[in-house]
Coordinates of C-alpha atoms in Angstrom, one line a residue:
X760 CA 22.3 -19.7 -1.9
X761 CA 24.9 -18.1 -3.9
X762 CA 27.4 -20.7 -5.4
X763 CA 31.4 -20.4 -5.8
X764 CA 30.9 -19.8 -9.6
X765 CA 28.4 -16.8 -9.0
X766 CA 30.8 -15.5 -6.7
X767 CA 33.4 -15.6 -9.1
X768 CA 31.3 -14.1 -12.0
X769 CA 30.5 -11.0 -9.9
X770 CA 34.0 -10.5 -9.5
X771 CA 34.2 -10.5 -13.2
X772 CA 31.2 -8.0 -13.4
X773 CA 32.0 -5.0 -15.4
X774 CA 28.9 -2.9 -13.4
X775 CA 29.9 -0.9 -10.6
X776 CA 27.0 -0.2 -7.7
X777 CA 27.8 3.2 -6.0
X778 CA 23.9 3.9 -4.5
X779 CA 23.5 2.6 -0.6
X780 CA 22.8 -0.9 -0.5
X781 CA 23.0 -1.0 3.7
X782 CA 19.4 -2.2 3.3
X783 CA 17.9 -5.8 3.7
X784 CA 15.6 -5.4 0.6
X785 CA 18.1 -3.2 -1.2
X786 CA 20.1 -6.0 -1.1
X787 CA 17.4 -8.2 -2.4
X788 CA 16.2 -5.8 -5.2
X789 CA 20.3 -6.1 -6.3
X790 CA 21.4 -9.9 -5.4
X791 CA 24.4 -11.4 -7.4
X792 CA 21.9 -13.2 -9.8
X793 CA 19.9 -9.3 -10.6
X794 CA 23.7 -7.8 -11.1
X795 CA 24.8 -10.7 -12.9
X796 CA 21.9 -10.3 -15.4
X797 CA 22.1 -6.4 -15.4
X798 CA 26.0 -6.5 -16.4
X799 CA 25.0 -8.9 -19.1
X800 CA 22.2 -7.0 -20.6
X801 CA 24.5 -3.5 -20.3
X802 CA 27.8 -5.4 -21.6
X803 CA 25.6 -6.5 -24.9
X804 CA 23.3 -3.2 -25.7
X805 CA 25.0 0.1 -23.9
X806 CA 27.3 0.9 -26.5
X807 CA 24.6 0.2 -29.4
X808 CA 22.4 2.4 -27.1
X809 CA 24.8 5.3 -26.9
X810 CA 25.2 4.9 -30.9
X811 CA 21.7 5.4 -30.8
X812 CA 21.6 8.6 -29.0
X813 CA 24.2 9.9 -31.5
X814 CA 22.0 9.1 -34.7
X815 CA 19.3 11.3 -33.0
X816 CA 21.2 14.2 -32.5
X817 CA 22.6 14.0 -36.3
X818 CA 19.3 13.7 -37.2
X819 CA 18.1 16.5 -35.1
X820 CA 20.8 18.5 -36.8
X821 CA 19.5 17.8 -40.4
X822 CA 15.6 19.2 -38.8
X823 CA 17.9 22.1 -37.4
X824 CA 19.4 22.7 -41.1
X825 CA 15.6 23.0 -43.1
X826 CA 14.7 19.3 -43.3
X827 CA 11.2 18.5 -42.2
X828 CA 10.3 14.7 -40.8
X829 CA 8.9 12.4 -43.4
X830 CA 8.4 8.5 -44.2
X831 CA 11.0 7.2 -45.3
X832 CA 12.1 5.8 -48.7
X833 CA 14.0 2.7 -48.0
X834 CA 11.4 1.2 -46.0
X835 CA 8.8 1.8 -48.1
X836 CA 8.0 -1.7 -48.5
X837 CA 7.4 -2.5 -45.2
X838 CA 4.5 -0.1 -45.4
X839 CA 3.2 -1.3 -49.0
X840 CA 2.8 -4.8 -47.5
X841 CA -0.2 -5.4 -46.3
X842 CA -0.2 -9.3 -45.6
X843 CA 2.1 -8.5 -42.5
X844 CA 0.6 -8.4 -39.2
X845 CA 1.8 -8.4 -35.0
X846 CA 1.8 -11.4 -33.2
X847 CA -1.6 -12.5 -31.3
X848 CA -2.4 -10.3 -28.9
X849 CA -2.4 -12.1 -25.8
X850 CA -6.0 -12.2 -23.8
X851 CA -4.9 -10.1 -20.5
X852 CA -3.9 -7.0 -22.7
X853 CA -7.1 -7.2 -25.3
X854 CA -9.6 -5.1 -22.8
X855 CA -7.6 -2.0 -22.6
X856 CA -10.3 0.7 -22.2
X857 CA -9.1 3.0 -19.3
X858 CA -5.9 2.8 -18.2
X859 CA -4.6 5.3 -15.3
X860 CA -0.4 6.5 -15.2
X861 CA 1.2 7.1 -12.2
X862 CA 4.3 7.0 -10.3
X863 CA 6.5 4.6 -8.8
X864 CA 5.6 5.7 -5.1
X865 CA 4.3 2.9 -2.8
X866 CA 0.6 4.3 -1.7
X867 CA 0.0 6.0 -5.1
X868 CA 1.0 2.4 -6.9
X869 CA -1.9 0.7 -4.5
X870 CA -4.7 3.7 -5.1
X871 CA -4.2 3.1 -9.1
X872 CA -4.5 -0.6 -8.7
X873 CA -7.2 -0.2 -6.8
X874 CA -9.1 2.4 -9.0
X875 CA -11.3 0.5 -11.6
X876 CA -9.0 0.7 -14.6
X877 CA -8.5 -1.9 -16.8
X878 CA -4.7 -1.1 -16.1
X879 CA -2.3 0.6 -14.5
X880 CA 1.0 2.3 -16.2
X881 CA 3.6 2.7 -13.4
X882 CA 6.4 5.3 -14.9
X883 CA 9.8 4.8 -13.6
X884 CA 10.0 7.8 -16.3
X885 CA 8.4 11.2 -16.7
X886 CA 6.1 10.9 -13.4
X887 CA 9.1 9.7 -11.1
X888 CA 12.4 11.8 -10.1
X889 CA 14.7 9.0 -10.9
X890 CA 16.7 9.8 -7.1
X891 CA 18.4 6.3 -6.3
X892 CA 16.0 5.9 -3.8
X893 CA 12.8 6.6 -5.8
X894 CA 14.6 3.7 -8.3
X895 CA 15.3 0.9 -5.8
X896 CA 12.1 1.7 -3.8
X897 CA 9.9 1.7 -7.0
X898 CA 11.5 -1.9 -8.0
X899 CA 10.5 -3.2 -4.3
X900 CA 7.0 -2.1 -4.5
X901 CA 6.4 -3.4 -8.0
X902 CA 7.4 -6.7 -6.7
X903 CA 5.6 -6.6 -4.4
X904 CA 2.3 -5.2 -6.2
X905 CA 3.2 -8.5 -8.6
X906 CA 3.1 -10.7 -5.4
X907 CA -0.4 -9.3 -4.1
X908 CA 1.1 -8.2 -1.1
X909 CA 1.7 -4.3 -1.1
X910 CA 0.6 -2.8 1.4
X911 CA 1.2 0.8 3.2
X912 CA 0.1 2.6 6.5
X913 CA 0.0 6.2 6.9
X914 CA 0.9 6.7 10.4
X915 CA -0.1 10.3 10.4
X916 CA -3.5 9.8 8.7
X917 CA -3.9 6.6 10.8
X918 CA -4.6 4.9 7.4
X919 CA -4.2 1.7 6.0
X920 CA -3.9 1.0 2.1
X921 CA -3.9 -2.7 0.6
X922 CA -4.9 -3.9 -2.5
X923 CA -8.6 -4.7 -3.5
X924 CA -9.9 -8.1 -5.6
X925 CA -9.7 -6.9 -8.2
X926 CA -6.8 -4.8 -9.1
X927 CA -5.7 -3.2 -12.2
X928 CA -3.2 -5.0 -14.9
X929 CA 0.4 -3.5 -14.0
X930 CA 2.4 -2.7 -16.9
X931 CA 5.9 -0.9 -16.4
X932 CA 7.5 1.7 -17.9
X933 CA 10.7 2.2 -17.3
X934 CA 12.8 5.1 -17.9
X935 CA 13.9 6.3 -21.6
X936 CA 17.2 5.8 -24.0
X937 CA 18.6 9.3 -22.8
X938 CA 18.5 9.1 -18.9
X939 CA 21.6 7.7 -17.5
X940 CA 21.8 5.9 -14.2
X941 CA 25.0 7.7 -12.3
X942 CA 24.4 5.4 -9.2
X943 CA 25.4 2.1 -11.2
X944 CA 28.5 2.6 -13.3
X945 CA 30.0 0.6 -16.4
X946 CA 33.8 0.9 -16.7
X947 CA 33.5 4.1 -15.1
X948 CA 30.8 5.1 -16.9
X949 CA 26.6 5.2 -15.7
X950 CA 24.3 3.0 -17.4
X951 CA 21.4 3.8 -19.5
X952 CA 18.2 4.1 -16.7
X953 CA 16.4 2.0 -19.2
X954 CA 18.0 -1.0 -19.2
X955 CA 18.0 -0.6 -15.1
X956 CA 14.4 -0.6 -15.3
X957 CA 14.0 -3.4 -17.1
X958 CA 16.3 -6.0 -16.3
X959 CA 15.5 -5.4 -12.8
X960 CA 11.8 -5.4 -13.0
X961 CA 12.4 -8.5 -15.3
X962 CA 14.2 -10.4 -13.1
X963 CA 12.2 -10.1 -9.9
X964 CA 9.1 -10.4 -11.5
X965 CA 8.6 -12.9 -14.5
X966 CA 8.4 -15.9 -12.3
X967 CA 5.6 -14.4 -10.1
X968 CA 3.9 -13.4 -13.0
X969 CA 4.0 -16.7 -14.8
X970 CA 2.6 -18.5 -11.9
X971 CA -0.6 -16.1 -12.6
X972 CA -0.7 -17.2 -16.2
X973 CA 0.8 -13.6 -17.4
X974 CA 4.1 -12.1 -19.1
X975 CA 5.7 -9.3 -18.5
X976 CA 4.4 -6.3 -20.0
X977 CA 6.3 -2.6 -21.0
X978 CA 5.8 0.6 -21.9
X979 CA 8.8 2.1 -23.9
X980 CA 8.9 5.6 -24.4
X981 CA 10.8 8.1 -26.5
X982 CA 11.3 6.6 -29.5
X983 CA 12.5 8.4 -32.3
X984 CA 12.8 5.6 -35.4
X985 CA 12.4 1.8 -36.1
X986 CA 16.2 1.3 -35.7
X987 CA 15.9 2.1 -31.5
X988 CA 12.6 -0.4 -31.9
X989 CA 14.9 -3.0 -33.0
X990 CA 17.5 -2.5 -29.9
X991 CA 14.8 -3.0 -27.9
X992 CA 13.1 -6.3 -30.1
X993 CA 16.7 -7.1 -29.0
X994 CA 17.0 -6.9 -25.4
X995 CA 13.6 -8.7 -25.1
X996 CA 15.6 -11.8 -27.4
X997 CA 18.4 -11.4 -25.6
X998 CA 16.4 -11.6 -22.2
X999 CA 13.6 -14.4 -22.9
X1000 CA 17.0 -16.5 -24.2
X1001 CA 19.0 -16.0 -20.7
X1002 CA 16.4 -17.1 -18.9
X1003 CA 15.0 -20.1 -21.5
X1004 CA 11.6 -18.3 -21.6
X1005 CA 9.6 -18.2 -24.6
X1006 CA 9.7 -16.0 -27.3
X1007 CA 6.7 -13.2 -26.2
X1008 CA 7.3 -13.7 -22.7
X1009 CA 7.6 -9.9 -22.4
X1010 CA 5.0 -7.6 -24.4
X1011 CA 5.3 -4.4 -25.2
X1012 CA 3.3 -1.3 -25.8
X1013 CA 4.9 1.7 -27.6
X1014 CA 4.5 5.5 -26.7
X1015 CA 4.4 7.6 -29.8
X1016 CA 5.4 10.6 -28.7
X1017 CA 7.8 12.1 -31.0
X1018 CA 7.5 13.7 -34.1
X1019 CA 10.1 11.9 -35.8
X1020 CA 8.4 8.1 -34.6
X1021 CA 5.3 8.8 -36.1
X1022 CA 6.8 9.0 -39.7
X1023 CA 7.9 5.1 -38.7
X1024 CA 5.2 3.7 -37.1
X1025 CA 4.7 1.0 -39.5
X1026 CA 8.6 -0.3 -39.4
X1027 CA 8.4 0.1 -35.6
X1028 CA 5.3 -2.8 -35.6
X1029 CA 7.3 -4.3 -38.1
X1030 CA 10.6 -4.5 -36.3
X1031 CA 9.0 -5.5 -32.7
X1032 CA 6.3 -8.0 -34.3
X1033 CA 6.8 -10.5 -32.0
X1034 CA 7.1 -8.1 -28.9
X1035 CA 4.6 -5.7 -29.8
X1036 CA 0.7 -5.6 -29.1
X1037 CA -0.3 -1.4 -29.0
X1038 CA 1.1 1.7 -29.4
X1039 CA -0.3 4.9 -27.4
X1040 CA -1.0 8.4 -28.8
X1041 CA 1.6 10.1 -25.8
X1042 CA 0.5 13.4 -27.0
X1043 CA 1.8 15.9 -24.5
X1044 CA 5.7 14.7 -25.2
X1045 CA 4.0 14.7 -28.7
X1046 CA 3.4 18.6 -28.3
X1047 CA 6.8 19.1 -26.6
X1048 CA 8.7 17.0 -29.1
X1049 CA 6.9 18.9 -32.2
X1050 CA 8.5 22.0 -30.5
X1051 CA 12.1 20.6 -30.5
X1052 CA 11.9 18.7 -33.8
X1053 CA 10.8 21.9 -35.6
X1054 CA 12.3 24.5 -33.0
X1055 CA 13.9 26.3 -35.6
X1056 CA 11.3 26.7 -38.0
X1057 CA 10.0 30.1 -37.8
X1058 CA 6.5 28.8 -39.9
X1059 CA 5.9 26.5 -37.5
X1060 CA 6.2 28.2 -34.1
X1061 CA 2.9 26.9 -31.9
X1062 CA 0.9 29.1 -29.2
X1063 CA 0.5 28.4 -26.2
X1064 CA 0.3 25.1 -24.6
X1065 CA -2.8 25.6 -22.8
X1066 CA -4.6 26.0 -26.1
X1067 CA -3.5 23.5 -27.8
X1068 CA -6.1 20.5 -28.0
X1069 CA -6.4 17.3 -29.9
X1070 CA -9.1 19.0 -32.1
X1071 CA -5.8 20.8 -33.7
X1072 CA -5.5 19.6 -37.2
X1073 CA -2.0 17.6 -37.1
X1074 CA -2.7 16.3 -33.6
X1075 CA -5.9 15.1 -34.8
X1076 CA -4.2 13.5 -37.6
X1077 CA -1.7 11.5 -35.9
X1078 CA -4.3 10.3 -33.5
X1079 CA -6.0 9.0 -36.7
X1080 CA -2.9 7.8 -38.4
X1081 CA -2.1 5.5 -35.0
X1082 CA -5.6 4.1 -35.1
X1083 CA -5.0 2.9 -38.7
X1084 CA -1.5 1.4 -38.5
X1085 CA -2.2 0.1 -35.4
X1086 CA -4.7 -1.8 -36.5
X1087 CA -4.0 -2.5 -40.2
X1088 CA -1.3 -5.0 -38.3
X1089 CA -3.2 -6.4 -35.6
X1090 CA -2.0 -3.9 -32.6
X1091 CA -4.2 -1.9 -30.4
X1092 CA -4.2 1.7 -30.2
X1093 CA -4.2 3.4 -26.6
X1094 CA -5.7 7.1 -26.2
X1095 CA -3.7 9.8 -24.8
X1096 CA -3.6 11.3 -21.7
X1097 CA -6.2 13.8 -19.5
X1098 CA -4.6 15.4 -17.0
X1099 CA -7.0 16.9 -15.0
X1100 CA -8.1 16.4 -11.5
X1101 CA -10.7 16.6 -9.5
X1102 CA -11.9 20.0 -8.3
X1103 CA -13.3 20.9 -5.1
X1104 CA -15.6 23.7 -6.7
X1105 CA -18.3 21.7 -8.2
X1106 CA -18.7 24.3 -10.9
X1107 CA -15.5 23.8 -11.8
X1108 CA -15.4 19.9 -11.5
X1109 CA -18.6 20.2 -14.0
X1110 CA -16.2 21.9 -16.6
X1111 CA -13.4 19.7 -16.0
X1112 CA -15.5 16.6 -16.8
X1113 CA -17.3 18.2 -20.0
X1114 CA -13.7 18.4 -21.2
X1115 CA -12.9 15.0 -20.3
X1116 CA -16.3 13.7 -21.9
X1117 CA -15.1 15.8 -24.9
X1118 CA -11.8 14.1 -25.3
X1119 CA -12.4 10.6 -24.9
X1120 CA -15.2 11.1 -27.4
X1121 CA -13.0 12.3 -29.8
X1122 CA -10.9 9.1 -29.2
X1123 CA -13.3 6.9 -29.1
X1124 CA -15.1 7.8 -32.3
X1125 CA -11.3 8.3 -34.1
X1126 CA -11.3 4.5 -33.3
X1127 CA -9.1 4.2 -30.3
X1128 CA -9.2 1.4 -28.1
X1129 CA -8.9 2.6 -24.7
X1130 CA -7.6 5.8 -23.3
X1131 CA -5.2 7.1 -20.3
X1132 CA -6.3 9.5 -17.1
X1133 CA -4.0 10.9 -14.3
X1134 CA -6.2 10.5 -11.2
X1135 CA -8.6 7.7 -10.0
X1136 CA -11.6 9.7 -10.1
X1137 CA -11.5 10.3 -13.6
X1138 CA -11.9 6.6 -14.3
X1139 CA -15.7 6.2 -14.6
X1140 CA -16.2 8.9 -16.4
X1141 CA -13.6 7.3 -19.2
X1142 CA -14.6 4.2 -18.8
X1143 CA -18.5 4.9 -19.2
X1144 CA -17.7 6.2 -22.4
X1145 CA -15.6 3.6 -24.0
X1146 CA -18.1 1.2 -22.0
X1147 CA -20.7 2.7 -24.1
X1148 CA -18.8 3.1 -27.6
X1149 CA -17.6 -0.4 -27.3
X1150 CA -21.4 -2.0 -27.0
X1151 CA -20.0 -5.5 -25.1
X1152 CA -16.7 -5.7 -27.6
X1153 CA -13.3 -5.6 -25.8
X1154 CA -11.9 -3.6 -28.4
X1155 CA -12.2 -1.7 -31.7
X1156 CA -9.3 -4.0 -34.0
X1157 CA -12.9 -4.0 -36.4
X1158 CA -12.9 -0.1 -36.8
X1159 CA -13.3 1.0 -40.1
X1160 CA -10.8 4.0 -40.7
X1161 CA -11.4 4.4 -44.5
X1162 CA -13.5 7.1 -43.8
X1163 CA -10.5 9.6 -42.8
X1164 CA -8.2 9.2 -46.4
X1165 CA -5.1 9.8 -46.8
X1166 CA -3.0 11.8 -44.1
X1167 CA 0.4 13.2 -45.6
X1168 CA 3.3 14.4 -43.8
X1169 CA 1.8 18.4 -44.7
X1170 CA -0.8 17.1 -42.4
X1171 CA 1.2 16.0 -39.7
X1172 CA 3.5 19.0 -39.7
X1173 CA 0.5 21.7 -40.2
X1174 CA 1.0 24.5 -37.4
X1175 CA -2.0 25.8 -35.7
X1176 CA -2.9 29.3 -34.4
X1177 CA -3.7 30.5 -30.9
X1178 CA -2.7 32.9 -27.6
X1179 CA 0.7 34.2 -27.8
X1180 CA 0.1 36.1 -24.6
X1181 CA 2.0 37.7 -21.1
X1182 CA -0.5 35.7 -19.0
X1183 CA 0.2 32.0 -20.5
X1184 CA 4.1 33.0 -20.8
X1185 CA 3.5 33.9 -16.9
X1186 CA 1.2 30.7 -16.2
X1187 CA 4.2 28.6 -18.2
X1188 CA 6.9 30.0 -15.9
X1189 CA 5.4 29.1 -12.9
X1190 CA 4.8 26.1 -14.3
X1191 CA 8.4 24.9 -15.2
X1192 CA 9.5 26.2 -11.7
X1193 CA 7.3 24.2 -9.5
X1194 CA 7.6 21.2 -11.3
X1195 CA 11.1 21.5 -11.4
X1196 CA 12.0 22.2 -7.9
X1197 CA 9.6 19.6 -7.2
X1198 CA 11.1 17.0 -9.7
X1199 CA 14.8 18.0 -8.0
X1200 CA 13.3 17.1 -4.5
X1201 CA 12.5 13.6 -6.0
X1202 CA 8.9 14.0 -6.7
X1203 CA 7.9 13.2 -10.3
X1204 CA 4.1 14.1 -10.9
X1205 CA 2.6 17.0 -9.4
X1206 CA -1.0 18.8 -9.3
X1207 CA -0.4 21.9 -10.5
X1208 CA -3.7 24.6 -11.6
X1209 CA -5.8 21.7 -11.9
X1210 CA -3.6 19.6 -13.7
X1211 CA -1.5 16.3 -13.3
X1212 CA 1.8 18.1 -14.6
X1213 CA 4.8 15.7 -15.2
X1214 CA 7.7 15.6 -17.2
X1215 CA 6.4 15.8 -20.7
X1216 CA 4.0 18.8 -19.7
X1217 CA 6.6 20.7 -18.3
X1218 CA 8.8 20.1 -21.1
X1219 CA 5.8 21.7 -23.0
X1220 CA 6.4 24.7 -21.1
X1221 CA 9.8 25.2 -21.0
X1222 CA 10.3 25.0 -24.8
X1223 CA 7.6 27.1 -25.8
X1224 CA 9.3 29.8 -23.7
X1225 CA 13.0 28.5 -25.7
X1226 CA 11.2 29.2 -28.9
X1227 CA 9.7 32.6 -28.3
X1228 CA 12.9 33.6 -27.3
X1229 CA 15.0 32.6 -29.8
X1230 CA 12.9 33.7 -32.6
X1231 CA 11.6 37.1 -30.9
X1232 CA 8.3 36.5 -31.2
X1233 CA 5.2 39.2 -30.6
X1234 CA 2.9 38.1 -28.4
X1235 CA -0.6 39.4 -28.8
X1236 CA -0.4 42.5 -27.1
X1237 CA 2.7 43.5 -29.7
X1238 CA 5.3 42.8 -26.9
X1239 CA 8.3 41.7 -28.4
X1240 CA 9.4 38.2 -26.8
X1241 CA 13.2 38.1 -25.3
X1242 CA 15.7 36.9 -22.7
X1243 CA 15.8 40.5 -20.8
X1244 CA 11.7 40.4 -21.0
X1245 CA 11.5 36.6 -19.8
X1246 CA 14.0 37.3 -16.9
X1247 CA 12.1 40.5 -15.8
X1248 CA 9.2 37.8 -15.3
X1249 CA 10.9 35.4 -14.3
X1250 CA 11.7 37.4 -11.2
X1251 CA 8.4 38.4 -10.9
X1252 CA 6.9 35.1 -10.8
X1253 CA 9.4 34.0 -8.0
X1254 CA 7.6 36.5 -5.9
X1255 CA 3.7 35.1 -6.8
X1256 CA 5.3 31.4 -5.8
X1257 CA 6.9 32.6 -2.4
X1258 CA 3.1 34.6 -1.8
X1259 CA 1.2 31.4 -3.0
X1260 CA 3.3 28.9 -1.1
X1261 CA 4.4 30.9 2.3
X1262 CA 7.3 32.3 3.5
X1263 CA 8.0 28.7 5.7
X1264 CA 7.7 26.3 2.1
X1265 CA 9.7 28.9 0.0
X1266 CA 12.6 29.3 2.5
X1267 CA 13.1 25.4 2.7
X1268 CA 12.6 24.5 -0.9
X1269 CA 14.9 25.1 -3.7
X1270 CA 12.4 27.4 -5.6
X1271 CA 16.0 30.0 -6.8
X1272 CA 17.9 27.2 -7.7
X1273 CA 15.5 26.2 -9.9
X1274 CA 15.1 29.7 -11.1
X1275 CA 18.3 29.5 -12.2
X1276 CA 18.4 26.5 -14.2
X1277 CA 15.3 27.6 -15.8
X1278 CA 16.7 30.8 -17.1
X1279 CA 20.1 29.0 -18.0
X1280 CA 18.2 26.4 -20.4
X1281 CA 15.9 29.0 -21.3
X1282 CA 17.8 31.5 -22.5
X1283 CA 21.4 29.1 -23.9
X1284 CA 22.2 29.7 -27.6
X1285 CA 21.5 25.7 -27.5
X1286 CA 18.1 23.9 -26.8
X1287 CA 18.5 21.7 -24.0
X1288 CA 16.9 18.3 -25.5
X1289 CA 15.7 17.6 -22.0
X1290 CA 15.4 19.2 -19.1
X1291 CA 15.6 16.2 -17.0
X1292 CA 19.5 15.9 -18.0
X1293 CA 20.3 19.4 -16.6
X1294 CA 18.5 19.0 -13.5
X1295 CA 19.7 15.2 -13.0
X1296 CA 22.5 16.9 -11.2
X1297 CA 20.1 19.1 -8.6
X1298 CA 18.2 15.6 -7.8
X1299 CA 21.6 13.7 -7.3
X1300 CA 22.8 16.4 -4.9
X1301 CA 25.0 19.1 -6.5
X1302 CA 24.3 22.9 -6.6
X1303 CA 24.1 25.5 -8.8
X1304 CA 24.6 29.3 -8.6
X1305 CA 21.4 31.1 -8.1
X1306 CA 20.3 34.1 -9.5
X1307 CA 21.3 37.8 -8.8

């Protein structure tokens, strides 16, 4: 029952809720008491969040200007000190050995519960088009995966999906610093996505999970330096105090995945010590983000994504470097992420599990304690492995790293060599488009060529194609890289998409639109630091011109 007094705090809300709310569980998913808690949280940490946002993009001018990433200085006794360590990790987030990522979509959220992982990463972020619907939907069917009582039926298969004994842990992630939320507005202005995502999924869920002896566990993505750690250590104060729940209530695990963070990983431990239990090698933003951090840095210009692997020299470094600071202070150290799926040619399922097998070696034996895939029947074949490397422990916090010495920030920064050629440039474009067009039709994760493409990979994509542009570079056939060359193929490439999709599916989608975006950030005197902020407009409904 909503009292007189809640009544009369609502009115004073400074949150404004423009998205439909003409539904029965809408209207649960945003009762008074949710809003009440979600105008707190933005009242308290938008502005420091926004401040945040600004640091990065005068820090991203000083990379622009010559500088290169490094540790820094003035925290150098946080990493000197040894005697520090994480709180205890608690016993529901020590076995960690698979994990599967996914969206926020209702059957897909059941199938990765369901699929033999040790847990499941639902992404309110790069695998989910953040449409108001896919947001409020997402929240219902977390709740209810929480509760034990999703369920779905697909009338046109006739199929019915529920959730097994035994279903995966479910750890959220919601959406990062720089994604705004236009449907829910703060004096006029939209919140920051992220602290949608998490005061929501907060509120309708710690009680549920406390009944089941659990707290609430994150992701958090995208961070750039210990200073964005520490506005989140706050928001996890703030929120245990509002709701006189004890300190470590919510857990989180941290995504390295930009170049900057994994100068800082130490301070960010440090910072979130009582929050924090792992942090996750998230190397395909890791790839993209290298890309943007250095993009104008002619000596450190990378091939092409597609061969670009974690046996590259800095990428095998900061997978190394994660295992020891993660575990020098207690905290676990998640694996990245395999995108493949499965294959109906068996000859070409062989080749996509060698690579698998291949890469969660690698991590297993660089001391990492679990590891991420995209599709459920990539989970035994990870989980074998880290079954077998683990020989009955739950983790590997024992791993002796000494082996590897030191790794410097020339390390971290080396470039590699590889394909500069027309047919990954083409690959790339189609690529960007379809993900893209699919992202703006509200549809986050996507197989594409035999991969799990989301977000980060087509970011990958996108500003590989930026950076060959802008710097003219040959590709291997002595073809000199520009705008006039990439529009030629761009063109070119609309015509494979309409011949590999039909007539019918190319007619009704938004395939030119997209084209056009994609040339506009591809081609603008300024890098586009994501391309999720130029197309949040397409996804929310406006148009753009298309090209001629």
């Amino acid at each position: 029952m909503i009292s007189e007094d809640m009544v009369i705090e609502r009115q004073s809300m400074c949150i404004d809720v423009l998205g439909t709310t003409d539904n029965a569980e809408y209207k649960q998913v945003l009762s008074t008491e949710a809003l009440l808690f979600l105008d707190a949280v933005v009242k308290k940490f938008a502005a420091r969040r926004n401040a945040l946002l600004a640091l990065r993009d005068q820090r991203q001018l000083a990379f622009d200007n010559g500088e290169l990433p490094d540790f820094r200085q003035d925290t150098k006794d946080i990493r000197d000190d040894k005697s520090w360590k994480v709180a205890p990790i608690p016993a529901a987030l020590q076995d960690r050995r698979v994990e599967i990522t996914g969206p926020i979509d209702r059957k897909m959220v059941i199938n990765a519960l369901n699929s033999g992982a040790k847990v499941f990463m639902c992404c309110f972020e790069d695998a989910s088009a953040p449409s108001w619907e896919n947001m409020i939907n997402g929240q219902i069917n977390l709740r209810d995966a929480n509760a034990g009582t999703i369920n779905y039926t697909d009338e046109a298969k006739n199929k019915h999906y529920e959730l097994n004994d035994s279903p995966a842990l479910l750890i959220a992630r919601p959406r990062g610093l720089h994604l705004p939320e236009d449907h829910i507005q703060y004096n006029g202005e939209p919140i920051p996505g992220s602290l949608m995502d998490f005061a929501l999924y907060f509120f309708h869920n710690y009680q549920t999970r406390a009944a089941q002896g659990l707290g609430v566990y994150y992701y958090i993505p995208k961070l750039e330096n210990m200073e964005e750690a520490q506005w989140w250590d706050d928001v996890f104060n703030f929120t245990e105090n509002y709701f006189k729940v004890e300190t470590g209530t919510i857990r989180a695990t941290v995504l390295i995945e930009t170049l900057p963070a994994v100068f800082q990983m130490d301070e960010i431990l440090h910072v979130m010590r009582n929050h924090i239990v792992a942090m996750n090698c998230g190397r395909w933003d890791y790839i993209f983000s290298y890309i943007k951090t250095l993009k104008n840095h002619e000596d450190r210009i990378l091939p092409d994504r597609h061969g670009i692997g974690m046996d590259k020299t800095f990428l095998n470094a900061y997978s190394q470097l994660l295992v020891r600071t993660c575990h020098q202070r207690g905290a676990l150290a998640m694996g990245g992420m395999s995108a493949f799926i499965p294959h109906k040619d068996p000859k070409v399922m062989d080749q996509v599990l060698a690579k698998v097998v291949e890469d969660k070696n690698r991590e297993s034996n660089n001391g990492h304690d679990g590891t991420w895939v995209a599709h459920p029947h990539l989970v035994s074949t990870a989980m074998n492995i880290f079954d077998k490397h683990l020989a009955g422990k739950t983790n590997q916090l024992d791993f002796d790293s000494s082996y590897v010495g030191d790794i410097t920030a020339k390390t971290l920064l080396e470039p590699c060599e590889g394909v500069r050629n027309e047919e990954g440039v083409r690959k790339n474009i189609r690529i960007a488009l379809y993900y893209i067009e699919s992202w703006i039709q509200g549809v986050g994760c996507v197989p594409i060529y035999g991969l799990m493409e989301d977000a980060a990979t087509a970011e990958i994509s996108r500003a590989s194609i930026w950076q060959w542009i802008h710097h003219g570079v040959s590709l291997d056939d002595s073809q000199v890289f520009t705008a006039s060359l990439f529009r030629k193929w761009l063109n070119e490439e609309l015509d494979t998409i309409k011949i590999e999709v039909g007539q019918t599916r190319y007619n009704n989608g938004r395939f030119e639109e997209t084209a056009a975006l994609f040339d506009q950030i591809s081609t603008a005197e300024e890098f586009a630091a994501f391309l999720t902020l130029p197309s949040y407009s397409l996804l929310t409904g406006q148009r753009i011109q298309t090209l001629t």
